[in-house]
Amino acid sequence: MGSAETGYQLGSDAAELERLDLQGRVLAPATRTILRAAGVRPDMRVLDLGSGAGDVAFVAAELAGPAGDVVGIDRSPDAVAKAAARAAARGLPNVRFVAGDIHDRAPGGPFDAIISGWF
């Protein structure tokens, strides 16, 4: 994939992770409504561009169900590591995160839906 730029970086302290968890919980109902209206449903393969800490991918995984698959791409290796750790902590084996450029071919395609964080 293309070279990652240094720009947005997630903080590594506990307060930042707590803030991200709260933000994800607060926005999850609206995100769920939007993704449902967009047609994300069970058994779909979903690509999340600019996945950041993973909150939108987590909602997509919920809608895609255990037979679905979600791949999140973010240019920040730190964001990818944090999102992967959060997915593991939530017990979401059908979600994976990859460091890369959203303009490059995504691994694991084809996909049924392509989404992007916070629309």
Tab-separated table of C-alpha atoms in Angstrom:
chain	number	residue	atom	x	y	z
A	1	MET	CA	0.000	0.000	0.000
A	2	GLY	CA	1.070	3.622	-0.349
A	3	SER	CA	3.272	5.369	2.126
A	4	ALA	CA	1.644	6.484	5.338
A	5	GLU	CA	1.697	10.160	6.168
A	6	THR	CA	2.220	11.445	9.656
A	7	GLY	CA	-0.782	13.468	10.629
A	8	TYR	CA	-3.657	12.348	12.782
A	9	GLN	CA	-2.343	10.131	15.550
A	10	LEU	CA	-4.392	8.588	18.317
A	11	GLY	CA	-3.140	9.270	21.794
A	12	SER	CA	-1.798	6.322	23.707
A	13	ASP	CA	-2.891	7.162	27.218
A	14	ALA	CA	-5.833	5.651	29.083
A	15	ALA	CA	-7.788	8.923	29.017
A	16	GLU	CA	-7.668	9.038	25.209
A	17	LEU	CA	-8.853	5.439	24.912
A	18	GLU	CA	-11.656	6.137	27.387
A	19	ARG	CA	-12.662	9.204	25.345
A	20	LEU	CA	-12.735	7.116	22.155
A	21	ASP	CA	-14.853	4.441	23.809
A	22	LEU	CA	-17.326	7.060	25.036
A	23	GLN	CA	-17.459	8.738	21.629
A	24	GLY	CA	-18.097	5.382	19.960
A	25	ARG	CA	-20.905	4.504	22.390
A	26	VAL	CA	-22.574	7.908	21.978
A	27	LEU	CA	-22.449	7.804	18.171
A	28	ALA	CA	-23.196	4.082	17.750
A	29	PRO	CA	-27.013	4.415	17.533
A	30	ALA	CA	-26.801	7.035	14.765
A	31	THR	CA	-24.060	5.076	13.002
A	32	ARG	CA	-26.169	1.904	13.190
A	33	THR	CA	-29.183	3.726	11.712
A	34	ILE	CA	-27.128	5.147	8.840
A	35	LEU	CA	-25.418	1.847	8.024
A	36	ARG	CA	-28.747	-0.029	8.108
A	37	ALA	CA	-30.309	2.557	5.796
A	38	ALA	CA	-27.315	2.171	3.496
A	39	GLY	CA	-28.017	-1.549	3.273
A	40	VAL	CA	-25.363	-3.132	5.506
A	41	ARG	CA	-26.836	-6.484	6.528
A	42	PRO	CA	-25.852	-9.966	7.701
A	43	ASP	CA	-23.167	-11.896	5.821
A	44	MET	CA	-21.782	-8.820	4.029
A	45	ARG	CA	-18.105	-8.063	3.495
A	46	VAL	CA	-17.550	-4.409	4.447
A	47	LEU	CA	-14.542	-2.142	3.886
A	48	ASP	CA	-14.124	0.810	6.275
A	49	LEU	CA	-11.890	3.537	4.823
A	50	GLY	CA	-10.064	5.693	7.382
A	51	SER	CA	-11.125	3.397	10.209
A	52	GLY	CA	-9.283	5.228	12.988
A	53	ALA	CA	-10.002	3.631	16.354
A	54	GLY	CA	-12.525	1.248	14.778
A	55	ASP	CA	-15.892	2.426	16.083
A	56	VAL	CA	-17.688	2.501	12.711
A	57	ALA	CA	-16.161	-0.878	11.792
A	58	PHE	CA	-17.471	-2.311	15.075
A	59	VAL	CA	-21.029	-1.236	14.232
A	60	ALA	CA	-20.640	-2.632	10.702
A	61	ALA	CA	-19.446	-5.937	12.212
A	62	GLU	CA	-22.512	-6.050	14.443
A	63	LEU	CA	-24.775	-5.589	11.412
A	64	ALA	CA	-22.796	-8.027	9.229
A	65	GLY	CA	-22.986	-10.645	11.959
A	66	PRO	CA	-20.588	-13.486	12.673
A	67	ALA	CA	-20.667	-14.716	9.050
A	68	GLY	CA	-19.818	-11.221	7.776
A	69	ASP	CA	-16.372	-9.695	7.507
A	70	VAL	CA	-15.119	-6.151	8.084
A	71	VAL	CA	-11.739	-4.757	7.043
A	72	GLY	CA	-10.689	-1.338	8.306
A	73	ILE	CA	-7.883	0.613	6.641
A	74	ASP	CA	-6.117	3.556	8.216
A	75	ARG	CA	-2.860	5.304	7.389
A	76	SER	CA	-1.810	5.411	11.033
A	77	PRO	CA	-0.132	2.220	12.294
A	78	ASP	CA	-0.919	3.398	15.846
A	79	ALA	CA	-4.629	3.692	15.001
A	80	VAL	CA	-4.570	0.238	13.408
A	81	ALA	CA	-2.919	-1.269	16.498
A	82	LYS	CA	-5.419	0.372	18.842
A	83	ALA	CA	-8.401	-0.624	16.704
A	84	ALA	CA	-7.165	-4.221	16.523
A	85	ALA	CA	-6.717	-4.337	20.297
A	86	ARG	CA	-10.201	-2.896	20.807
A	87	ALA	CA	-11.688	-5.478	18.402
A	88	ALA	CA	-9.958	-8.289	20.291
A	89	ALA	CA	-11.203	-6.922	23.631
A	90	ARG	CA	-14.757	-6.878	22.208
A	91	GLY	CA	-14.439	-10.433	20.928
A	92	LEU	CA	-14.896	-9.498	17.265
A	93	PRO	CA	-13.008	-12.091	15.216
A	94	ASN	CA	-14.707	-10.932	11.998
A	95	VAL	CA	-13.014	-7.504	12.097
A	96	ARG	CA	-9.435	-6.786	11.089
A	97	PHE	CA	-7.484	-3.586	10.591
A	98	VAL	CA	-4.703	-2.860	8.124
A	99	ALA	CA	-2.281	0.055	7.852
A	100	GLY	CA	-2.342	1.557	4.390
A	101	ASP	CA	-3.516	4.222	2.003
A	102	ILE	CA	-7.236	4.276	1.231
A	103	HIS	CA	-6.387	5.027	-2.415
A	104	ASP	CA	-4.634	1.674	-2.875
A	105	ARG	CA	-6.297	-1.668	-3.525
A	106	ALA	CA	-7.699	-3.023	-0.284
A	107	PRO	CA	-6.686	-6.492	0.863
A	108	GLY	CA	-9.347	-9.142	1.139
A	109	GLY	CA	-11.772	-7.866	-1.495
A	110	PRO	CA	-14.169	-7.916	-3.121
A	111	PHE	CA	-16.488	-6.101	-0.735
A	112	ASP	CA	-20.258	-5.716	-0.658
A	113	ALA	CA	-20.132	-2.266	0.932
A	114	ILE	CA	-17.583	0.502	1.408
A	115	ILE	CA	-18.039	2.904	4.310
A	116	SER	CA	-16.044	5.726	5.826
A	117	GLY	CA	-15.901	6.830	9.440
A	118	TRP	CA	-18.365	9.420	10.591
A	119	PHE	CA	-19.651	9.815	7.050
